[in-house]
Coordinates of C-alpha atoms and ligand atoms in Angstrom, one line a residue:
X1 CA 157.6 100.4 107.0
X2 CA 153.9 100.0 107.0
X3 CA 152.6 96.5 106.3
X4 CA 150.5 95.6 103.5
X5 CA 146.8 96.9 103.8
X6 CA 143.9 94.3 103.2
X7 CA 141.2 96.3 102.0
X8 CA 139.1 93.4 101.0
X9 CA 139.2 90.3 102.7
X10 CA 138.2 88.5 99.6
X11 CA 140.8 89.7 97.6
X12 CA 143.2 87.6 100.1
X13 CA 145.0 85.1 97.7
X14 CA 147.9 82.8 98.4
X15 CA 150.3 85.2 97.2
X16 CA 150.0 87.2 100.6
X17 CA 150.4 84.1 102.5
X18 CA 153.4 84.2 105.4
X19 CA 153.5 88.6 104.3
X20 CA 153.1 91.1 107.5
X21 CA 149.6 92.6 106.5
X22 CA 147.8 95.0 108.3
X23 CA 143.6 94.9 108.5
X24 CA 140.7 97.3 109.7
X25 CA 137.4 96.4 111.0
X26 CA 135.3 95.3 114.0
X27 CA 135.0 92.4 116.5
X28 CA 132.4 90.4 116.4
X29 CA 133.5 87.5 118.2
X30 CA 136.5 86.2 120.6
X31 CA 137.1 83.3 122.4
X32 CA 139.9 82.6 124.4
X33 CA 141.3 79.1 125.5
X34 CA 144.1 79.2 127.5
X35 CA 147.3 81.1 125.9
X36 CA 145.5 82.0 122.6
X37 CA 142.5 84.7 121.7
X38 CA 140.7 84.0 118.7
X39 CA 138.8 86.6 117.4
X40 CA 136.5 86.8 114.3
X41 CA 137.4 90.3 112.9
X42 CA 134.5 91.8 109.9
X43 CA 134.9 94.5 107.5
X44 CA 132.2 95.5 104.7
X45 CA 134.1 92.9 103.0
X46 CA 133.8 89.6 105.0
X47 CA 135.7 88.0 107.8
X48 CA 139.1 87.2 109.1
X49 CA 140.5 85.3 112.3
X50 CA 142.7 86.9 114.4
X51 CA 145.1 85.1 117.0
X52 CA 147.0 86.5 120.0
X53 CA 149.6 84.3 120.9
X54 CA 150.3 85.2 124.9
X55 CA 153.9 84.6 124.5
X56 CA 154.0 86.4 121.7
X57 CA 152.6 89.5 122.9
X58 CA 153.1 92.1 125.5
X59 CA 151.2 91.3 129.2
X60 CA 149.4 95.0 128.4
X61 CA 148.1 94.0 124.9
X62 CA 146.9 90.4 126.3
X63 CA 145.1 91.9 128.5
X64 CA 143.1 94.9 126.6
X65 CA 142.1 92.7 123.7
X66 CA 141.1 89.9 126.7
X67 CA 138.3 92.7 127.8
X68 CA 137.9 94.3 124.3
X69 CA 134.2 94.6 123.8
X70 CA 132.3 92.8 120.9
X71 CA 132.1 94.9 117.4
X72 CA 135.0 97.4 118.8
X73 CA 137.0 98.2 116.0
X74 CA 140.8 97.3 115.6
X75 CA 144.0 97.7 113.9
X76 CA 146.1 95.1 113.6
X77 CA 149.1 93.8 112.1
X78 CA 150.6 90.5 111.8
X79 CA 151.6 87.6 109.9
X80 CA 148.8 86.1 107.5
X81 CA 149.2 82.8 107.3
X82 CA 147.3 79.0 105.9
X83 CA 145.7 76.8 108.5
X84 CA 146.4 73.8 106.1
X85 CA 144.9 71.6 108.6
X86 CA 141.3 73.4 108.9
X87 CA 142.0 75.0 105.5
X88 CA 141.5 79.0 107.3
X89 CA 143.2 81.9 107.0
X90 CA 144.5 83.4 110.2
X91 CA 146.3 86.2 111.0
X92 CA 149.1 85.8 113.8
X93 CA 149.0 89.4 115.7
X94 CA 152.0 91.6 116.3
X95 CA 150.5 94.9 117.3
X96 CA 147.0 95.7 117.4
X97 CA 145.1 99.0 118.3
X98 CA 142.2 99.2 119.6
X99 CA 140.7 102.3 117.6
X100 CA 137.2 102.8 119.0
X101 CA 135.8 100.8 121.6
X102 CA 132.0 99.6 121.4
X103 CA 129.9 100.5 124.7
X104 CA 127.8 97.9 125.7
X105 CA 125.1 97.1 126.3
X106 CA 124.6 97.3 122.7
X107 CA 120.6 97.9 121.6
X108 CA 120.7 95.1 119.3
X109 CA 123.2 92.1 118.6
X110 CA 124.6 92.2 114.9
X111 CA 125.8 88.8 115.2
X112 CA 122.0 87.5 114.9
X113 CA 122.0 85.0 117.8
X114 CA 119.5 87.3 119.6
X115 CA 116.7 89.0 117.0
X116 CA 115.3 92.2 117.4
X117 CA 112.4 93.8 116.8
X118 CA 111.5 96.0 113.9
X119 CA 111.3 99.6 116.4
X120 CA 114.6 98.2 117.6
X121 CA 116.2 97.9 114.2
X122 CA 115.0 101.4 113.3
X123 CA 116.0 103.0 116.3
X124 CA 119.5 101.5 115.5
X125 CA 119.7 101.2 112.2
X126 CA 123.5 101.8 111.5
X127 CA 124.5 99.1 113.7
X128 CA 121.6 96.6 112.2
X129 CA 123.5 96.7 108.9
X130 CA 126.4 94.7 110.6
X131 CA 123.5 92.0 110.2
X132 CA 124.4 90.0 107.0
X133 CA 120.6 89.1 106.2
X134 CA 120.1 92.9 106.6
X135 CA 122.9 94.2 105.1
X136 CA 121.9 92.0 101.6
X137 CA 118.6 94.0 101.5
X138 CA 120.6 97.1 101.0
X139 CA 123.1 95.6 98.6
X140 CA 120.2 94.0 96.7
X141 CA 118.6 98.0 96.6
X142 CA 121.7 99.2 95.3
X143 CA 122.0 96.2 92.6
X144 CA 118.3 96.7 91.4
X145 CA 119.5 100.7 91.4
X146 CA 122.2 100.2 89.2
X147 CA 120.4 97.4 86.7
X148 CA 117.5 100.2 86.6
X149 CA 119.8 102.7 85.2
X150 CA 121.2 100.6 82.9
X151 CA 118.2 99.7 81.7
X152 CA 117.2 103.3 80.5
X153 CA 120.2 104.1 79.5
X154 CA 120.7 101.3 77.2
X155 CA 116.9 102.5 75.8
X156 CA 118.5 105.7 75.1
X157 CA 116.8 107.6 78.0
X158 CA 117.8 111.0 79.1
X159 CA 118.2 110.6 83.3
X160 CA 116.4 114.0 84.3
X161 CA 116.7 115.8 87.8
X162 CA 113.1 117.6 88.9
X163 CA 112.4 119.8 91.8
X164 CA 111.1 118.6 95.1
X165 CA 110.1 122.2 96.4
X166 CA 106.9 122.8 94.4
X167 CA 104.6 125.9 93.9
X168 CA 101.2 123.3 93.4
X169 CA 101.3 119.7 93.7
X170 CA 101.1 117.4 90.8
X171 CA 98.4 115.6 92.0
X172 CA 96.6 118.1 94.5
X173 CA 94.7 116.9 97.1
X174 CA 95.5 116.1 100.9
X175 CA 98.6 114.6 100.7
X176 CA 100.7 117.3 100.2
X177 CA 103.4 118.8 102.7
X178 CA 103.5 122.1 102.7
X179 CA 106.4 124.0 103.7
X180 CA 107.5 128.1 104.2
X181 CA 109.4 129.2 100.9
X182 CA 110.2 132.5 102.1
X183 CA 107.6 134.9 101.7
X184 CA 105.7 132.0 99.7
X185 CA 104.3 128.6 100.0
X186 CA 105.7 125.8 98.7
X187 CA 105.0 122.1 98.6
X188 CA 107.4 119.3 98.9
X189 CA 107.0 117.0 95.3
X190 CA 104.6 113.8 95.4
X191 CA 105.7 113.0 92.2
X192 CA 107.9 114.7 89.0
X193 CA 104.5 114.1 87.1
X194 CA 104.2 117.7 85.4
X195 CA 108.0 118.5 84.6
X196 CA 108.9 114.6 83.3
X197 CA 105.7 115.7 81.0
X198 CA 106.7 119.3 80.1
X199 CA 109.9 117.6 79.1
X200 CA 108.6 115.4 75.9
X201 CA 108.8 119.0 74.0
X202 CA 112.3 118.3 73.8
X203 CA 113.6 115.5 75.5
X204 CA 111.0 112.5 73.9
X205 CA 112.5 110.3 76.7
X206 CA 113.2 110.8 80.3
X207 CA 113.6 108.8 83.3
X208 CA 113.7 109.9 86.9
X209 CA 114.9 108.6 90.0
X210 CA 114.0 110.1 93.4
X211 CA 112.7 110.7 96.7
X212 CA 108.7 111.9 97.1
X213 CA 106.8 113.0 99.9
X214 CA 103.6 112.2 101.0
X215 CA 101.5 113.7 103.9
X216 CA 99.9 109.9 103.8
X217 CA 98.2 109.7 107.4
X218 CA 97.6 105.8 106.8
X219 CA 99.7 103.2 108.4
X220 CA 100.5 100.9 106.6
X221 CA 103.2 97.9 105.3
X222 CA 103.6 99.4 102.0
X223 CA 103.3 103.2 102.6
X224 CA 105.8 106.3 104.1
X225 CA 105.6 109.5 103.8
X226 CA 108.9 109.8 102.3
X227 CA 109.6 107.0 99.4
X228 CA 112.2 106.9 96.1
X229 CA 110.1 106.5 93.1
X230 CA 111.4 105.2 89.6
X231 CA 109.4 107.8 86.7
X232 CA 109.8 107.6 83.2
X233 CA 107.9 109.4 80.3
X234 CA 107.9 108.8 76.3
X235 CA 106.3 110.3 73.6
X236 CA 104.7 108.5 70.9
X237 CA 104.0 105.4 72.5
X238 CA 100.1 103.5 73.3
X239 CA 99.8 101.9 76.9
X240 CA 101.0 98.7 75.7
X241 CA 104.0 99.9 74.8
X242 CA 104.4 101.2 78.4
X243 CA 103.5 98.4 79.6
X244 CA 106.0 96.1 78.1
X245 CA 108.5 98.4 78.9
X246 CA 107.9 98.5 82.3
X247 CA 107.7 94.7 81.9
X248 CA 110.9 94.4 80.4
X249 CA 112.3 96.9 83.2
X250 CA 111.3 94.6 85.8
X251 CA 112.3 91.2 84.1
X252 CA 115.9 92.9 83.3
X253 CA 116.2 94.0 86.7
X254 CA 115.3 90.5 88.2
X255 CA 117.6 88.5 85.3
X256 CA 120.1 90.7 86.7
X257 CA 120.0 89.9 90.4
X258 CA 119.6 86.3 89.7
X259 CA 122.7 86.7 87.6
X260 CA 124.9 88.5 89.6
X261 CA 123.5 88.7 93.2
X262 CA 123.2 85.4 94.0
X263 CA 124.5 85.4 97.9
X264 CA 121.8 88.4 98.4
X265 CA 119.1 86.6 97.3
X266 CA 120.0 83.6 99.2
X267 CA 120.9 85.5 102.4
X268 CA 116.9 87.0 101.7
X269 CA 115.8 83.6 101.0
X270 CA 114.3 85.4 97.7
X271 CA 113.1 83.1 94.7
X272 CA 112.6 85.4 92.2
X273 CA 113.2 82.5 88.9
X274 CA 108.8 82.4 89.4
X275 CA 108.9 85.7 88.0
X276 CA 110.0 85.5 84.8
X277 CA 106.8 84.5 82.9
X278 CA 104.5 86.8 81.0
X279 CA 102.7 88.9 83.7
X280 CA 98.8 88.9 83.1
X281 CA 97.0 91.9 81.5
X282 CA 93.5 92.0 82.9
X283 CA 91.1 95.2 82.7
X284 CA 89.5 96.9 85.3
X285 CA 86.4 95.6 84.7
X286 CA 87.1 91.7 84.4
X287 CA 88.5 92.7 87.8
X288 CA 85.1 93.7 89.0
X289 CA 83.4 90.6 87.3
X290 CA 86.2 88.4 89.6
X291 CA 85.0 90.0 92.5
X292 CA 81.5 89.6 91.8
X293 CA 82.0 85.8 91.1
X294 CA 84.3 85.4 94.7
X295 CA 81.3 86.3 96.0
X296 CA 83.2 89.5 97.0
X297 CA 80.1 92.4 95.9
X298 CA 82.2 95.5 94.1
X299 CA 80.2 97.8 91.6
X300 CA 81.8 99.4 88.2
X301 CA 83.3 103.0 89.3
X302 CA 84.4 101.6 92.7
X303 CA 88.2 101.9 93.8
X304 CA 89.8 98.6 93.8
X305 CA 90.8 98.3 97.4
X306 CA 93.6 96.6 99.7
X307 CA 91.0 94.5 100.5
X308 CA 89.5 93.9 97.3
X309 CA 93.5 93.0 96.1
X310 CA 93.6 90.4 99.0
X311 CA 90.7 88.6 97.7
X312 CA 92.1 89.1 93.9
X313 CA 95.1 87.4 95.3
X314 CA 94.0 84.4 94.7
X315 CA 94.0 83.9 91.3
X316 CA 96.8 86.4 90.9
X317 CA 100.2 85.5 93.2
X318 CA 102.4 87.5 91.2
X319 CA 102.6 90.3 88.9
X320 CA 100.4 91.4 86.9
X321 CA 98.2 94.8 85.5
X322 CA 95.2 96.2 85.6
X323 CA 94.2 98.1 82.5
X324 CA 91.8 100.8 81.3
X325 CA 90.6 102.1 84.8
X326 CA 87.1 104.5 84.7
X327 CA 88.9 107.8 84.0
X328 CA 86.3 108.9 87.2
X329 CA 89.2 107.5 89.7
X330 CA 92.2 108.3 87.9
X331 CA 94.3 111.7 88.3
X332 CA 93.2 114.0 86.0
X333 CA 96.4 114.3 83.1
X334 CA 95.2 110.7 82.2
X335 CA 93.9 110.4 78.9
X336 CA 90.0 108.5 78.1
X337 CA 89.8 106.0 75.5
X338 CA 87.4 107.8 72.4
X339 CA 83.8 108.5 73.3
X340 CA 84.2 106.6 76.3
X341 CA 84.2 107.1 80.2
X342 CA 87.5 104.5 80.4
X343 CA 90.6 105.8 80.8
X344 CA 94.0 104.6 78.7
X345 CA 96.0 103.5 82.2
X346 CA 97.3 100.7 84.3
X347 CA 98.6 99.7 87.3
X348 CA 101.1 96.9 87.6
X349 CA 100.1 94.6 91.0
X350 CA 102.5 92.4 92.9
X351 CA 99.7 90.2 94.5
X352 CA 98.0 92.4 96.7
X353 CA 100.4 95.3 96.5
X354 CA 100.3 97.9 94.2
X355 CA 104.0 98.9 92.4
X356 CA 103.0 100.8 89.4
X357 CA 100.7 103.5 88.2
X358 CA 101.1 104.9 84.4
X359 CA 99.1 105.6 81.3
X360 CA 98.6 107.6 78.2
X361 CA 98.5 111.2 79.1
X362 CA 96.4 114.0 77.7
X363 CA 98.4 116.6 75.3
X364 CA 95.7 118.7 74.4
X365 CA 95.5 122.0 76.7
X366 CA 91.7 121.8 76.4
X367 CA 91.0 118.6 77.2
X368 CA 93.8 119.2 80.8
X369 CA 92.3 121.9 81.6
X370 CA 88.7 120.8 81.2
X371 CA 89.9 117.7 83.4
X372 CA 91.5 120.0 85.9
X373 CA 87.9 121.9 86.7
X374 CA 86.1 118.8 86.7
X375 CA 89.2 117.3 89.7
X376 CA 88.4 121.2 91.4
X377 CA 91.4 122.1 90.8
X378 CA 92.3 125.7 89.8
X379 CA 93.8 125.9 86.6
X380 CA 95.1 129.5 87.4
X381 CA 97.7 127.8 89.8
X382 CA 98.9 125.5 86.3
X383 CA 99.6 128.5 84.4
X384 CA 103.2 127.9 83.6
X385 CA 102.7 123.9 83.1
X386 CA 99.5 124.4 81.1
X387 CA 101.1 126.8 78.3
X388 CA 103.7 123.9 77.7
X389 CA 100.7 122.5 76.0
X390 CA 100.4 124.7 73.4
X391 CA 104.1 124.7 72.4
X392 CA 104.0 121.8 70.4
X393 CA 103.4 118.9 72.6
X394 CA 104.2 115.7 71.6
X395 CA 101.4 112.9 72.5
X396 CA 103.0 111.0 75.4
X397 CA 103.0 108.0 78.1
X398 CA 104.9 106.9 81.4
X399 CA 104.7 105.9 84.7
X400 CA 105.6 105.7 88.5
X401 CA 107.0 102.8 90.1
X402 CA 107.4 102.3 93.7
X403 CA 111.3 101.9 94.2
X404 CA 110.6 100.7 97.7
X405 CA 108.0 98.6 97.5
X406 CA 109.6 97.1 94.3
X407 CA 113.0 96.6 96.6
X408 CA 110.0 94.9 99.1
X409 CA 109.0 92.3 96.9
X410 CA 112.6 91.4 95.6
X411 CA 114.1 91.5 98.9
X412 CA 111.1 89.0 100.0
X413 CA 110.8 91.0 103.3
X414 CA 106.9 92.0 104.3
X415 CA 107.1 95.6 105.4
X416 CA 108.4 98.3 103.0
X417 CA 110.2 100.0 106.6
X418 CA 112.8 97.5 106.5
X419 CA 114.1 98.0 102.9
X420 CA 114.2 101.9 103.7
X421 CA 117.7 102.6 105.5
X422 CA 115.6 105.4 107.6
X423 CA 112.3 105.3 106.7
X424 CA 110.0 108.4 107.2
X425 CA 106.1 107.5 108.7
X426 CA 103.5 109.6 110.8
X427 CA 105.5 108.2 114.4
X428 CA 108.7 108.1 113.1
X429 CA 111.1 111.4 112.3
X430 CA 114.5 109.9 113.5
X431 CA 117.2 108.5 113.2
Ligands
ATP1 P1 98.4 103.7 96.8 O1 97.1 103.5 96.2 O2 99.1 102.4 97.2 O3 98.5 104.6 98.0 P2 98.9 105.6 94.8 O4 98.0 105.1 93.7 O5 98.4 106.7 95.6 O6 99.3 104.3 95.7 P3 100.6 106.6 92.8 O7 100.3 108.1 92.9 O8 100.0 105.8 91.7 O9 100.3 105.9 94.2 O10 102.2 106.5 92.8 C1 102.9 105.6 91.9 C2 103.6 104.5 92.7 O11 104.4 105.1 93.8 C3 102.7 103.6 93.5 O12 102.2 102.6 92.6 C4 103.5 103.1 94.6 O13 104.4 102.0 94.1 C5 104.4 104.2 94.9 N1 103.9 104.9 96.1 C6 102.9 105.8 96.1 N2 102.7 106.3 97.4 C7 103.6 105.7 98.1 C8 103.9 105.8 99.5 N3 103.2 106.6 100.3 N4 104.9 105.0 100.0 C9 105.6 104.2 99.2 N5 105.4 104.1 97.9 C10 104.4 104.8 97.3
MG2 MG1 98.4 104.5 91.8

């Protein structure tokens, strides 16, 4: 008869207390003093102590798990029993089996009491998630996932699916991979931007979760080349309206995690209770005045840089947007306030990092395809997006938010690489 299984070591209640159980997982510690072996065994789960009894075992088994090699990974039955005196749980080994043994030396040590470098946690990145503190950044990226989807669903979005293989680009320009389709050439997706839109004929809502590629040269803490963005799009709604959804996005996601993913955000040493307050609204243009006044010289038309964020900083720590840009520096489906050369858009800022980009988009073919020519582009290649627009369009507003860099800022870590299981840059194609 095969022993009880312990899946989940913090499922273990008094009830199995004195049963034969059998548990799965790795080493990460042992110790032995004189005629006992402790070791620490972990799962995904948690943590369990093991002990060999010498006299309890045969000389062969003493022996291998004497030598066994730290984060080896073990079978092992025995009695589970209740240290009542150090109030533990220990298992008293029968039989163990020593299913894979670890070959040291080991790039990096998961137990923490050596730290790595960054290269080194990349170049080893399935054995860096035995690290707790790194292993919480990917359970907090999977909480924020889930709270994400939630959110839209509960707002009676439709969860759409786009293509990443791409006869133009949504946004042109240099950043785009190209790649062979066959006889063709394709482009790999820097954002669902023209499909989430051609879907407001039908859909009204939509929300998007996925991966984008970007032929990004720069090297930076906050960009790759390959990154998860979180899209939505609605019809019939202003920029305001955008806004506070995206707002309410964000402060449902973060309620969430301070609700339910407590131990993460300790293990990250993440606050995020500062977060919760109205984030500011400010335009693009009380942005340059602020510069102006830090002394900091920026003219109106002018991109707002990294730099020019850093210095903005200072009066803004935490989130907060950036509205009506000069249509001039926005992509070219962004629709202008009337008779005016400012454009109905935003960007949500964390600090100095940008998260989100959205706005009120143009749903007149005209007016696209008047916008096209002036960004060069050719409007021959939008053919099949353009004539969408004369279908019945519905007016309509959305936006792209930075999954990664969002994960960044919750998971209180400073470069978007290590909340990215394998993250994609100009030096770095593997793992
Ligand atoms: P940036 O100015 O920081 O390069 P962007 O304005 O080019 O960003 P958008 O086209 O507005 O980016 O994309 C929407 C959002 O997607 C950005 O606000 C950002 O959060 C995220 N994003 C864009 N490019 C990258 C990238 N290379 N790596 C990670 N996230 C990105
Ligand atoms: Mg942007």
């Amino acid at each position: 008869m095969t022993n009880f299984y312990i899946e989940n070591f913090e499922n273990i209640d008094e009830s199995m207390y004195n049963k034969n159980v059998q548990v799965t997982g790795w080493i990460e510690d042992s110790r032995s003093i004189g005629s006992l072996i402790f070791l620490t065994l972990k799962n995904s789960t948690g943590k369990l102590q093991l002990i060999i009894k010498k006299n309890q075992v045969s000389e062969e088994l003493w022996k291998q798990v004497d030598n066994i090699t730290r984060q080896s990974i073990v079978k092992a039955n025995g009695k589970l029993v209740h240290n009542e005196k150090n109030n533990i749980i220990e298992l008293i080994i029968e039989e163990l089996d020593i299913l894979n043994e670890a070959v040291h030396p080991l790039p990096l040590d998961p137990t923490g009491r050596v730290d790595s470098g960054l290269d080194i946690i990349l170049d080893s990145r399935s054995l860096s998630l035995r690290k707790p503190e790194i292993k919480s950044i990917f359970k907090l990226r999977n909480d924020s996932l889930m709270y994400i989807r939630d959110f839209f669903i509960n707002n009676d979005f439709l969860e759409i699916n786009t293509p990443k293989i791409l006869s133009l680009g949504a946004e042109g320009g240099a950043t785009l991979f190209k790649t062979e389709y066959f006889d063709k050439l394709g482009f790999l997706a820097q954002s669902p931007q023209l499909y989430k839109e051609q879907l407001m004929l039908a859909f009204e809502k939509v929300f998007e979760i996925s991966h984008y590629f970007r032929a990004e040269k720069s090297n930076t803490t906050r960009h790759l080349n390959e990154f998860v963005s979180v899209d939505f799009e609605w019809a019939y709604k202003n920029n305001e309206q955008t806004m506070d959804l995206c707002e309410d996005l964000i402060k449902y996601t973060i309620n969430n995690l301070i609700k339910n993913s407590s131990k993460e955000l300790k293990n990250l040493d993440s606050d995020l209770s500062n977060y919760l307050n109205k984030f500011d609204r400010i335009t693009y243009q009380n942005v340059i005045d602020d510069l102006n006044d830090l002394d900091h010289k920026k003219s109106f038309g002018e991109d707002i840089t990294e730099h020019d964020l850093v210095v903005l900083s200072e009066k803004h720590k935490s989130f907060y947007f950036i509205t009506d840009w000069p249509s001039e520096i926005k992509p070219f489906y962004i629709a202008g306030h009337k008779d005016s050369d400012l454009s109905m858009s935003f960007d949500l800022q964390f600090s100095n990092v940008e998260l989100v980009s959205g706005g009120v988009r143009i749903h007149k073919v005209d007016e696209l395809e008047k916008n096209m020519k002036k960004s060069g582009l050719d409007i021959k290649n939008f053919k099949s997006h353009l004539q969408t627009f004369k279908w019945g369009m519905p007016p309509h507003s959305g936006l792209g938010l930075g999954f990664d860099r969002l994960i960044m800022i919750l998971a209180n870590r400073k470069n978007i690489r290590e909340v990215v299981l394998y993250p994609r840059d100009k030096d770095r194609l593997e793992p």
